[in-house]
PDB file of C-alpha atoms in Angstrom:
ATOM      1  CA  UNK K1167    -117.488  -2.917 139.402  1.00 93.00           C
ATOM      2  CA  UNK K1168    -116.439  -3.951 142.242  1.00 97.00           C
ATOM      3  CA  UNK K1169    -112.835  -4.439 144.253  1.00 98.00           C
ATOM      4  CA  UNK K1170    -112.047  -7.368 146.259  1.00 98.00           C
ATOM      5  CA  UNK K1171    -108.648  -7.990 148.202  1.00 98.00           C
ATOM      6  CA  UNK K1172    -108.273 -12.041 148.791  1.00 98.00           C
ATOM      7  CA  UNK K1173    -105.876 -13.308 151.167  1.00 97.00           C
ATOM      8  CA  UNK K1174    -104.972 -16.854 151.425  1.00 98.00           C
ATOM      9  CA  UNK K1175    -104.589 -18.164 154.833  1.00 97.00           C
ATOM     10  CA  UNK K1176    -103.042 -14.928 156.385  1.00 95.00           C
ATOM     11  CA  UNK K1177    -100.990 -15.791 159.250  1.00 93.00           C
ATOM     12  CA  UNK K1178    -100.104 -12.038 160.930  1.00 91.00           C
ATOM     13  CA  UNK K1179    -102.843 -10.200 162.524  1.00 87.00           C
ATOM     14  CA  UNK K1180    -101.270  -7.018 161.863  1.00 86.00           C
ATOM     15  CA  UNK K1181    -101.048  -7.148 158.161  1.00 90.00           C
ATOM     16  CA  UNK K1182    -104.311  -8.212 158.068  1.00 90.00           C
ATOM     17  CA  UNK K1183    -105.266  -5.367 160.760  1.00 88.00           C
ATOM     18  CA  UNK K1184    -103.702  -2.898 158.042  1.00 90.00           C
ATOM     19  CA  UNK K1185    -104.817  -4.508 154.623  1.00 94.00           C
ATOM     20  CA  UNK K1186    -108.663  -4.431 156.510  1.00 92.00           C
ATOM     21  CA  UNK K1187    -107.776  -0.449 156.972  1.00 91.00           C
ATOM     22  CA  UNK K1188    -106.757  -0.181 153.257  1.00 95.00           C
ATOM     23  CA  UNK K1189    -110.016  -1.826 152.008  1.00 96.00           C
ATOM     24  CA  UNK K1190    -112.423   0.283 154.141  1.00 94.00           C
ATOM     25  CA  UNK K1191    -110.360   3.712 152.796  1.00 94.00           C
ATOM     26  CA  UNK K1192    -110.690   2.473 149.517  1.00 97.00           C
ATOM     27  CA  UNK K1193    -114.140   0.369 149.528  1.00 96.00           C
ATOM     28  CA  UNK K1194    -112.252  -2.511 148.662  1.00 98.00           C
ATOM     29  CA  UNK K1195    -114.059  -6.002 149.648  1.00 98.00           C
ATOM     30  CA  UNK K1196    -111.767  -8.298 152.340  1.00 97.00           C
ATOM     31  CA  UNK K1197    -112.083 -11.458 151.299  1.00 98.00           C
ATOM     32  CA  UNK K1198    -110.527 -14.262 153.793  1.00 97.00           C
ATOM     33  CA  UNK K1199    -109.720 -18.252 152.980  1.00 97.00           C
ATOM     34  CA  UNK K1200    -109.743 -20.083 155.995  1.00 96.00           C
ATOM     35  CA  UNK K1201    -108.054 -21.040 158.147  1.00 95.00           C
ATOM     36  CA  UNK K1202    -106.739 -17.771 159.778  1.00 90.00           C
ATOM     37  CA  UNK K1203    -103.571 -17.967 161.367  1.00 88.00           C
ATOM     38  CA  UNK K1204    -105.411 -15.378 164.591  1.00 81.00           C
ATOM     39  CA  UNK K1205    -108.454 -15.168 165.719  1.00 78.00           C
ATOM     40  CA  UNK K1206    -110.849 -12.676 164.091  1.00 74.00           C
ATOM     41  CA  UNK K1207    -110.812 -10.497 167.412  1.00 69.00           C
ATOM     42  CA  UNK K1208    -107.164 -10.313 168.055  1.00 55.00           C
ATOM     43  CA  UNK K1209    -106.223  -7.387 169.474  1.00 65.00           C
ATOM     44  CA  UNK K1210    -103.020  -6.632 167.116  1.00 60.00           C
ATOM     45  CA  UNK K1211    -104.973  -6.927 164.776  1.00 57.00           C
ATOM     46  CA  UNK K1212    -107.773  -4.535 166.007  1.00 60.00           C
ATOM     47  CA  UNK K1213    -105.171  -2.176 166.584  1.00 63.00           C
ATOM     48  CA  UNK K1214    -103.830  -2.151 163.064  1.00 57.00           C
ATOM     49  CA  UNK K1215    -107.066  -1.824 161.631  1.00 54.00           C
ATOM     50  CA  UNK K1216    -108.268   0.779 164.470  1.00 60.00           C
ATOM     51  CA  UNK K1217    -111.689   1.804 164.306  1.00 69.00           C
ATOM     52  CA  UNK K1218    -112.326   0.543 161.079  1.00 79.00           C
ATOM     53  CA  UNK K1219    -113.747  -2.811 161.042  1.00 80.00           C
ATOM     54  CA  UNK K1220    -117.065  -1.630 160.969  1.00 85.00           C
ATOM     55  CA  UNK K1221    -116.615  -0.148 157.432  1.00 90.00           C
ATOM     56  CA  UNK K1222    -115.360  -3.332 155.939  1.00 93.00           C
ATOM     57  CA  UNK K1223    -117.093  -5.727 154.076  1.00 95.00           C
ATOM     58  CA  UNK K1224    -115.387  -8.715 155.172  1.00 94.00           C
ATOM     59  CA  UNK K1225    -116.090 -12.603 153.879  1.00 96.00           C
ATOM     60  CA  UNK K1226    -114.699 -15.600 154.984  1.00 95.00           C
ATOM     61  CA  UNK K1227    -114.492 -18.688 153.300  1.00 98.00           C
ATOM     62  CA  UNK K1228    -113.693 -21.611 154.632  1.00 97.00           C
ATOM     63  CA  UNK K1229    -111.398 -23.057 152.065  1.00 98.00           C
ATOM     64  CA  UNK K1230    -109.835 -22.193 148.880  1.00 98.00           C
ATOM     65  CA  UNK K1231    -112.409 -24.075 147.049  1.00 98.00           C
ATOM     66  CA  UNK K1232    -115.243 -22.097 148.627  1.00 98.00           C
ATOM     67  CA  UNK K1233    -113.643 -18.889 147.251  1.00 98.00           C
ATOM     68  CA  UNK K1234    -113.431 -20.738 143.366  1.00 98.00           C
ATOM     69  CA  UNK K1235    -117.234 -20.973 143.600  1.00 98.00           C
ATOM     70  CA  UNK K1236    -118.017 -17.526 144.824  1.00 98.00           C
ATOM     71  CA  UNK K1237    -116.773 -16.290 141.745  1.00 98.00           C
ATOM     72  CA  UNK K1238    -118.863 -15.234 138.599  1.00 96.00           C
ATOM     73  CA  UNK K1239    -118.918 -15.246 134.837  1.00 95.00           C
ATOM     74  CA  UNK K1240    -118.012 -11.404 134.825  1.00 93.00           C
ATOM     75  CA  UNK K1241    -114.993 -11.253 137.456  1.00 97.00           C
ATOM     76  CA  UNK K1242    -111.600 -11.305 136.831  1.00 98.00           C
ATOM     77  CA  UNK K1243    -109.171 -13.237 139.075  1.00 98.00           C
ATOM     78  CA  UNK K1244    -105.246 -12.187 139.624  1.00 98.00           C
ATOM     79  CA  UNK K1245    -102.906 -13.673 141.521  1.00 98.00           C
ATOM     80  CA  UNK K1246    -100.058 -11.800 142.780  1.00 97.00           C
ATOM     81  CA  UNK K1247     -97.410 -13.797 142.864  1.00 93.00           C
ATOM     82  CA  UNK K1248     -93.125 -13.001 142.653  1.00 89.00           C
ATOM     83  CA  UNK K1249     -92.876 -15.890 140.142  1.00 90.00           C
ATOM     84  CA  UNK K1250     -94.645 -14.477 137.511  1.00 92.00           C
ATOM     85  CA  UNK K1251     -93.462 -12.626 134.515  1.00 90.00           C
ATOM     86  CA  UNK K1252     -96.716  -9.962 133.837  1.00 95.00           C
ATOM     87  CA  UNK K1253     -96.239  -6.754 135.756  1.00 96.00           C
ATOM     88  CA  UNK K1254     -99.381  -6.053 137.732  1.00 97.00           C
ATOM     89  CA  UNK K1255     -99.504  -2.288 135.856  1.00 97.00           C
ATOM     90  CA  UNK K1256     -99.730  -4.169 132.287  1.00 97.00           C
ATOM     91  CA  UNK K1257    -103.050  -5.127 133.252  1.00 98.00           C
ATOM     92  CA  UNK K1258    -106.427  -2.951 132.310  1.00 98.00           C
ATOM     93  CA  UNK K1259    -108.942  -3.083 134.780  1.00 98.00           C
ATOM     94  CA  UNK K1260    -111.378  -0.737 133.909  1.00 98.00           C
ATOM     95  CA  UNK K1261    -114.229  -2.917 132.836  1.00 97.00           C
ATOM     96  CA  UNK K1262    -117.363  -1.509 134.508  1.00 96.00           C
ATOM     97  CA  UNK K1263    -119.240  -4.791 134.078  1.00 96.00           C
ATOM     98  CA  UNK K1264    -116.298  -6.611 136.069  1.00 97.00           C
ATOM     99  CA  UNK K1265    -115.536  -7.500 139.679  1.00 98.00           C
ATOM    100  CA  UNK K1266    -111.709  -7.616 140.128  1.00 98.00           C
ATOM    101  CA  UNK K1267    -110.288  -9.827 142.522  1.00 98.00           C
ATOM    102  CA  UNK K1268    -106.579  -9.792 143.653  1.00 98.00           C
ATOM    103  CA  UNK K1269    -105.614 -12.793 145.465  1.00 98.00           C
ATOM    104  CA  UNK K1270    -102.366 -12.965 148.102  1.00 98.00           C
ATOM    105  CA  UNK K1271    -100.767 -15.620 148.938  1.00 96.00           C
ATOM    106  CA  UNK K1272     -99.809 -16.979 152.993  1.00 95.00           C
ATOM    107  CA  UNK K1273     -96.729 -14.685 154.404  1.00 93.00           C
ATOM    108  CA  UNK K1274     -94.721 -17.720 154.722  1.00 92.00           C
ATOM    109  CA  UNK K1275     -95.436 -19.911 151.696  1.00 94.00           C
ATOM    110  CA  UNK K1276     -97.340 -18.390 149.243  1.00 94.00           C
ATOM    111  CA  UNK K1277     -99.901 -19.278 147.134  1.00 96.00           C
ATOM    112  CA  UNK K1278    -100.450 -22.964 146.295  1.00 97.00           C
ATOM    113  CA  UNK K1279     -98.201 -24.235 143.402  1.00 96.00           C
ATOM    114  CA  UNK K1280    -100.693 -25.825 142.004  1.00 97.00           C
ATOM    115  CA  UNK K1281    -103.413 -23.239 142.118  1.00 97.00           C
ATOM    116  CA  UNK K1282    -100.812 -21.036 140.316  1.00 96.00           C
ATOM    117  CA  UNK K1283    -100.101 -23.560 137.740  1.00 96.00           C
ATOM    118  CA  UNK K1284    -103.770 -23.969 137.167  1.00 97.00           C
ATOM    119  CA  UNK K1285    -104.271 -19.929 136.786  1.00 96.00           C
ATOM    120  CA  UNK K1286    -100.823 -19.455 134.944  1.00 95.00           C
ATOM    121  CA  UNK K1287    -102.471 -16.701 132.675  1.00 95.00           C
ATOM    122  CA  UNK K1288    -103.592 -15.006 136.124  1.00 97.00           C
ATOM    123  CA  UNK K1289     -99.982 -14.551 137.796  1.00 97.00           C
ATOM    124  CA  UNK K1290     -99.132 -11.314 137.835  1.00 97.00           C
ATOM    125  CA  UNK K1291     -95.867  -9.481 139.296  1.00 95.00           C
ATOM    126  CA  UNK K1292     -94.962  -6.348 141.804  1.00 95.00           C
ATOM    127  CA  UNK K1293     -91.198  -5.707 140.253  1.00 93.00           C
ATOM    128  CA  UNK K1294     -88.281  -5.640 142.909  1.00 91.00           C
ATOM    129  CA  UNK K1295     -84.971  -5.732 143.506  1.00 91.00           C
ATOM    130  CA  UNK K1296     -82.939  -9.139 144.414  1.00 89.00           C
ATOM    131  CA  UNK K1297     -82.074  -7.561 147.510  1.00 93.00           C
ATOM    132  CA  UNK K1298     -85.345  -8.811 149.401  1.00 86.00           C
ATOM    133  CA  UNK K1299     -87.419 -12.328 149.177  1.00 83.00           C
ATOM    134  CA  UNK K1300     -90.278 -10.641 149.018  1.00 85.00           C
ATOM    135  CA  UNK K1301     -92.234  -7.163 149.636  1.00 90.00           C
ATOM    136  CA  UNK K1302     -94.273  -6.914 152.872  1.00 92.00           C
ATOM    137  CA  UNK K1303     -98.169  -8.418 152.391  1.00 95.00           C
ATOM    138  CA  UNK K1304     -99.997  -5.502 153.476  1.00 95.00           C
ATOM    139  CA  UNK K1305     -97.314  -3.070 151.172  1.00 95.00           C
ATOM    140  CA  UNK K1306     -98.303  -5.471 147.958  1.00 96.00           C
ATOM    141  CA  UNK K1307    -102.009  -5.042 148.583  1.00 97.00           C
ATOM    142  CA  UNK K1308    -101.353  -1.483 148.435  1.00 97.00           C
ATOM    143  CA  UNK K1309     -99.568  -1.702 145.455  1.00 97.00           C
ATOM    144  CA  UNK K1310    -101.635  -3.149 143.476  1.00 98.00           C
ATOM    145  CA  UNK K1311    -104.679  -2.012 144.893  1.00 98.00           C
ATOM    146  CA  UNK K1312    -103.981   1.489 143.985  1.00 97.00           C
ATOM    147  CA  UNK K1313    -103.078   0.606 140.133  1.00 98.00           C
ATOM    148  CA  UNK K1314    -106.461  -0.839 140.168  1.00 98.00           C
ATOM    149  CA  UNK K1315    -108.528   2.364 142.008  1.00 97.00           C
ATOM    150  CA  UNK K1316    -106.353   4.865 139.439  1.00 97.00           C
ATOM    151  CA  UNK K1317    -107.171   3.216 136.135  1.00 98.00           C
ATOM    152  CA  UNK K1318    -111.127   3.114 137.486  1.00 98.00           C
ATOM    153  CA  UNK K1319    -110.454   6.876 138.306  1.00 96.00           C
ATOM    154  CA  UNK K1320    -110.844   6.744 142.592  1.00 94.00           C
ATOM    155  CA  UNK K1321    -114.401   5.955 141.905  1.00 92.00           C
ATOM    156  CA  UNK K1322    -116.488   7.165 145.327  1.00 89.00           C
ATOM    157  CA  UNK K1323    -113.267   8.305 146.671  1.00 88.00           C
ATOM    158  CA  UNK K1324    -112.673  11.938 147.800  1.00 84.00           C
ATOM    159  CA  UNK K1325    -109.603  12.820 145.727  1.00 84.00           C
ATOM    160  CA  UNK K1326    -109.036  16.020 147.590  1.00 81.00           C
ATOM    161  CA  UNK K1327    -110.445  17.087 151.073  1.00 76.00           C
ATOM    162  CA  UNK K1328    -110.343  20.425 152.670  1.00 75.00           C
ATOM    163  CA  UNK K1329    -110.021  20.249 156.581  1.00 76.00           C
ATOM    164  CA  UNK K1330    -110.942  22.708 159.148  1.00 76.00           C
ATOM    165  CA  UNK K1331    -107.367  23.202 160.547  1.00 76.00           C
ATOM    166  CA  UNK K1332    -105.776  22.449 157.083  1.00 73.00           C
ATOM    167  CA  UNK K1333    -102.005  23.008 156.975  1.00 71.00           C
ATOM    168  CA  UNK K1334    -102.477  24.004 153.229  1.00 69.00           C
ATOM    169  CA  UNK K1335    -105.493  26.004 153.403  1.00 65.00           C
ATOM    170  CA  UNK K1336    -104.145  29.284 152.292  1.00 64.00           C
ATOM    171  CA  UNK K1337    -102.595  28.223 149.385  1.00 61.00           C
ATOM    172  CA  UNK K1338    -105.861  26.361 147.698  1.00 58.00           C
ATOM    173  CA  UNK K1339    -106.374  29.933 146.569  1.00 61.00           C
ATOM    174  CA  UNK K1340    -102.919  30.571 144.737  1.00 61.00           C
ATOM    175  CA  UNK K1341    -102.563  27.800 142.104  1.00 60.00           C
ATOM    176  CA  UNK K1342     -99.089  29.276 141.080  1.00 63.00           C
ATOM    177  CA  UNK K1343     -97.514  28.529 143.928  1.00 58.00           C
ATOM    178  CA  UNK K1344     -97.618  24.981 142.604  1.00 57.00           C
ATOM    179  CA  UNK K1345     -96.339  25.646 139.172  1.00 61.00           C
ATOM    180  CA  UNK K1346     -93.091  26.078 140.586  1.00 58.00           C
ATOM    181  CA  UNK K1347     -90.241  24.024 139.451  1.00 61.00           C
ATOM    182  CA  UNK K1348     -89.432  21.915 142.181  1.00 60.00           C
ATOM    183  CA  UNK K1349     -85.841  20.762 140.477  1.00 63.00           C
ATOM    184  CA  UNK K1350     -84.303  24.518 140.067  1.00 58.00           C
ATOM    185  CA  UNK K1351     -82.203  26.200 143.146  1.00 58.00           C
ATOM    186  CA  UNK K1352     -84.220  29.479 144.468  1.00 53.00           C
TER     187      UNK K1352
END
Protein backbone atom coordinates (compact mmCIF):
# COMPACT_ATOMS: atom_id res chain seq x y z
CA UNK A 1 0.00 0.00 0.00
CA UNK A 2 1.13 2.84 -0.94
CA UNK A 3 0.27 6.87 -0.44
CA UNK A 4 0.37 9.29 -3.16
CA UNK A 5 -0.46 13.15 -2.84
CA UNK A 6 -1.47 14.52 -6.58
CA UNK A 7 -1.57 18.06 -7.25
CA UNK A 8 -3.00 19.50 -10.31
CA UNK A 9 -1.13 22.28 -11.79
CA UNK A 10 0.04 23.88 -8.42
CA UNK A 11 0.63 27.43 -8.88
CA UNK A 12 2.46 28.55 -5.26
CA UNK A 13 5.85 27.33 -4.61
CA UNK A 14 5.36 27.47 -1.04
CA UNK A 15 2.47 25.17 -0.67
CA UNK A 16 4.07 22.94 -2.73
CA UNK A 17 7.49 23.56 -0.68
CA UNK A 18 5.28 22.44 2.45
CA UNK A 19 2.97 19.62 0.96
CA UNK A 20 6.72 18.10 -0.44
CA UNK A 21 7.72 18.36 3.53
CA UNK A 22 4.45 16.56 4.54
CA UNK A 23 5.03 13.65 2.06
CA UNK A 24 8.69 12.98 3.01
CA UNK A 25 7.48 12.98 7.05
CA UNK A 26 4.90 10.76 6.15
CA UNK A 27 6.38 8.64 3.04
CA UNK A 28 3.73 9.92 1.06
CA UNK A 29 4.50 9.88 -2.92
CA UNK A 30 4.39 13.73 -4.62
CA UNK A 31 2.86 13.35 -7.57
CA UNK A 32 2.90 16.63 -9.97
CA UNK A 33 0.61 17.35 -13.35
CA UNK A 34 2.28 19.67 -15.42
CA UNK A 35 2.55 22.50 -16.00
CA UNK A 36 3.93 23.98 -12.69
CA UNK A 37 3.10 27.36 -12.01
CA UNK A 38 7.37 27.75 -10.55
CA UNK A 39 10.11 26.27 -11.48
CA UNK A 40 11.13 23.02 -9.74
CA UNK A 41 14.20 24.90 -8.06
CA UNK A 42 12.50 27.93 -6.76
CA UNK A 43 13.85 29.06 -3.87
CA UNK A 44 10.40 29.66 -1.84
CA UNK A 45 9.78 26.73 -2.50
CA UNK A 46 13.11 25.12 -1.31
CA UNK A 47 12.66 26.98 1.69
CA UNK A 48 9.27 25.59 2.55
CA UNK A 49 10.29 22.23 1.95
CA UNK A 50 13.89 22.82 3.68
CA UNK A 51 16.16 20.06 3.54
CA UNK A 52 13.80 17.66 2.51
CA UNK A 53 13.63 17.19 -1.10
CA UNK A 54 15.95 14.54 -1.08
CA UNK A 55 13.53 12.24 0.86
CA UNK A 56 10.71 12.69 -1.55
CA UNK A 57 9.68 10.61 -4.15
CA UNK A 58 8.54 13.09 -6.52
CA UNK A 59 6.85 12.38 -10.25
CA UNK A 60 5.91 14.65 -12.73
CA UNK A 61 3.62 14.20 -15.37
CA UNK A 62 3.23 16.17 -17.99
CA UNK A 63 -0.49 16.36 -18.31
CA UNK A 64 -3.52 15.20 -16.63
CA UNK A 65 -3.86 12.44 -19.03
CA UNK A 66 -0.38 11.11 -18.28
CA UNK A 67 -1.40 10.79 -14.60
CA UNK A 68 -4.93 8.66 -15.82
CA UNK A 69 -2.51 6.11 -17.32
CA UNK A 70 -0.10 5.77 -14.48
CA UNK A 71 -2.75 4.40 -12.57
CA UNK A 72 -3.46 0.60 -11.91
CA UNK A 73 -6.19 -1.96 -11.52
CA UNK A 74 -5.60 -1.98 -7.62
CA UNK A 75 -5.46 1.94 -6.78
CA UNK A 76 -8.00 3.98 -5.64
CA UNK A 77 -8.41 7.57 -6.91
CA UNK A 78 -10.09 10.59 -4.70
CA UNK A 79 -10.57 13.80 -5.53
CA UNK A 80 -10.82 16.38 -2.98
CA UNK A 81 -12.97 18.69 -3.99
CA UNK A 82 -15.49 21.51 -1.82
CA UNK A 83 -18.36 20.50 -4.16
CA UNK A 84 -18.78 17.22 -3.12
CA UNK A 85 -21.14 15.74 -0.66
CA UNK A 86 -18.86 12.48 0.84
CA UNK A 87 -16.77 13.56 3.79
CA UNK A 88 -13.20 12.49 3.20
CA UNK A 89 -13.37 10.50 6.90
CA UNK A 90 -16.41 8.27 5.46
CA UNK A 91 -13.97 6.68 3.36
CA UNK A 92 -11.95 3.24 4.40
CA UNK A 93 -8.65 3.10 3.17
CA UNK A 94 -7.10 0.35 4.67
CA UNK A 95 -6.80 -2.05 1.81
CA UNK A 96 -3.24 -3.43 1.91
CA UNK A 97 -3.40 -4.51 -1.74
CA UNK A 98 -4.28 -0.74 -2.70
CA UNK A 99 -2.37 2.39 -3.69
CA UNK A 100 -4.40 5.47 -2.59
CA UNK A 101 -4.18 8.48 -4.46
CA UNK A 102 -5.60 11.91 -3.34
CA UNK A 103 -5.76 14.34 -6.04
CA UNK A 104 -5.86 18.48 -5.43
CA UNK A 105 -7.02 20.65 -7.49
CA UNK A 106 -5.03 24.30 -8.90
CA UNK A 107 -5.18 27.07 -5.90
CA UNK A 108 -7.09 29.26 -8.12
CA UNK A 109 -9.53 27.09 -10.07
CA UNK A 110 -9.71 23.81 -9.00
CA UNK A 111 -9.97 20.70 -10.43
CA UNK A 112 -11.36 20.38 -13.98
CA UNK A 113 -15.24 20.28 -14.10
CA UNK A 114 -15.22 17.82 -16.26
CA UNK A 115 -12.70 15.49 -14.74
CA UNK A 116 -14.95 15.78 -11.62
CA UNK A 117 -18.03 15.00 -13.46
CA UNK A 118 -16.34 12.04 -14.98
CA UNK A 119 -15.09 10.72 -11.32
CA UNK A 120 -18.40 11.90 -9.53
CA UNK A 121 -18.23 8.71 -7.24
CA UNK A 122 -14.51 9.92 -6.40
CA UNK A 123 -15.35 13.57 -4.98
CA UNK A 124 -14.86 13.65 -1.67
CA UNK A 125 -15.23 16.67 0.96
CA UNK A 126 -12.99 18.46 3.91
CA UNK A 127 -16.23 20.03 5.93
CA UNK A 128 -16.04 23.90 6.65
CA UNK A 129 -17.64 26.71 7.58
CA UNK A 130 -19.24 29.37 4.95
CA UNK A 131 -17.02 31.80 6.37
CA UNK A 132 -14.02 30.92 3.91
CA UNK A 133 -13.98 29.88 -0.04
CA UNK A 134 -11.85 27.42 0.62
CA UNK A 135 -9.15 25.82 3.17
CA UNK A 136 -5.46 26.47 2.37
CA UNK A 137 -3.90 23.60 -0.27
CA UNK A 138 -1.11 22.50 1.74
CA UNK A 139 -3.70 22.48 5.16
CA UNK A 140 -6.18 20.02 2.95
CA UNK A 141 -3.33 17.69 2.06
CA UNK A 142 -2.77 17.45 5.63
CA UNK A 143 -6.11 16.78 6.35
CA UNK A 144 -6.74 14.21 4.53
CA UNK A 145 -3.50 12.77 4.44
CA UNK A 146 -3.54 12.06 8.06
CA UNK A 147 -7.18 10.28 7.96
CA UNK A 148 -5.53 8.11 5.49
CA UNK A 149 -1.96 7.30 7.60
CA UNK A 150 -4.41 6.72 10.95
CA UNK A 151 -6.83 4.20 9.51
CA UNK A 152 -3.46 2.27 7.96
CA UNK A 153 -2.14 2.65 11.62
CA UNK A 154 1.20 5.27 10.88
CA UNK A 155 2.63 2.37 9.05
CA UNK A 156 6.77 2.95 9.12
CA UNK A 157 6.14 5.98 11.09
CA UNK A 158 7.70 6.54 14.57
CA UNK A 159 4.58 7.21 16.64
CA UNK A 160 6.56 8.32 19.62
CA UNK A 161 10.30 9.45 19.76
CA UNK A 162 12.41 10.02 22.75
CA UNK A 163 15.03 12.90 22.25
CA UNK A 164 18.22 13.54 23.96
CA UNK A 165 17.22 16.97 25.45
CA UNK A 166 13.48 15.93 25.65
CA UNK A 167 11.27 18.48 27.43
CA UNK A 168 9.11 15.46 28.63
CA UNK A 169 11.68 13.05 29.49
CA UNK A 170 11.03 12.71 33.13
CA UNK A 171 7.63 12.07 32.98
CA UNK A 172 7.82 8.90 30.35
CA UNK A 173 8.38 7.16 33.65
CA UNK A 174 5.13 8.31 35.59
CA UNK A 175 2.14 7.28 33.41
CA UNK A 176 -0.28 8.85 36.05
CA UNK A 177 0.63 12.02 35.54
CA UNK A 178 -1.35 11.67 32.33
CA UNK A 179 -4.45 10.18 33.76
CA UNK A 180 -5.26 13.40 35.07
CA UNK A 181 -8.45 15.05 34.21
CA UNK A 182 -7.57 17.83 32.19
CA UNK A 183 -11.36 19.48 32.48
CA UNK A 184 -11.46 19.66 36.56
CA UNK A 185 -9.98 22.95 38.48
CA UNK A 186 -6.79 21.82 40.74
Amino acid sequence: MTNHVVLYEPLMPANTGNIARTCAGTNTVLDLIEPLGFQIDNKKMKRAGLDYWDKVDVRRHDDLNAFLKTLGPNDEMYLISKFSSKNYVDVDYTDPNKNYYFVFGKETTGLPETFMREYYDRNLRIPMSDNIRCYNLSNSVAMVLLEALRQQGFPNMETAHHYENDKLKDDYDRPERYERNLGSEE
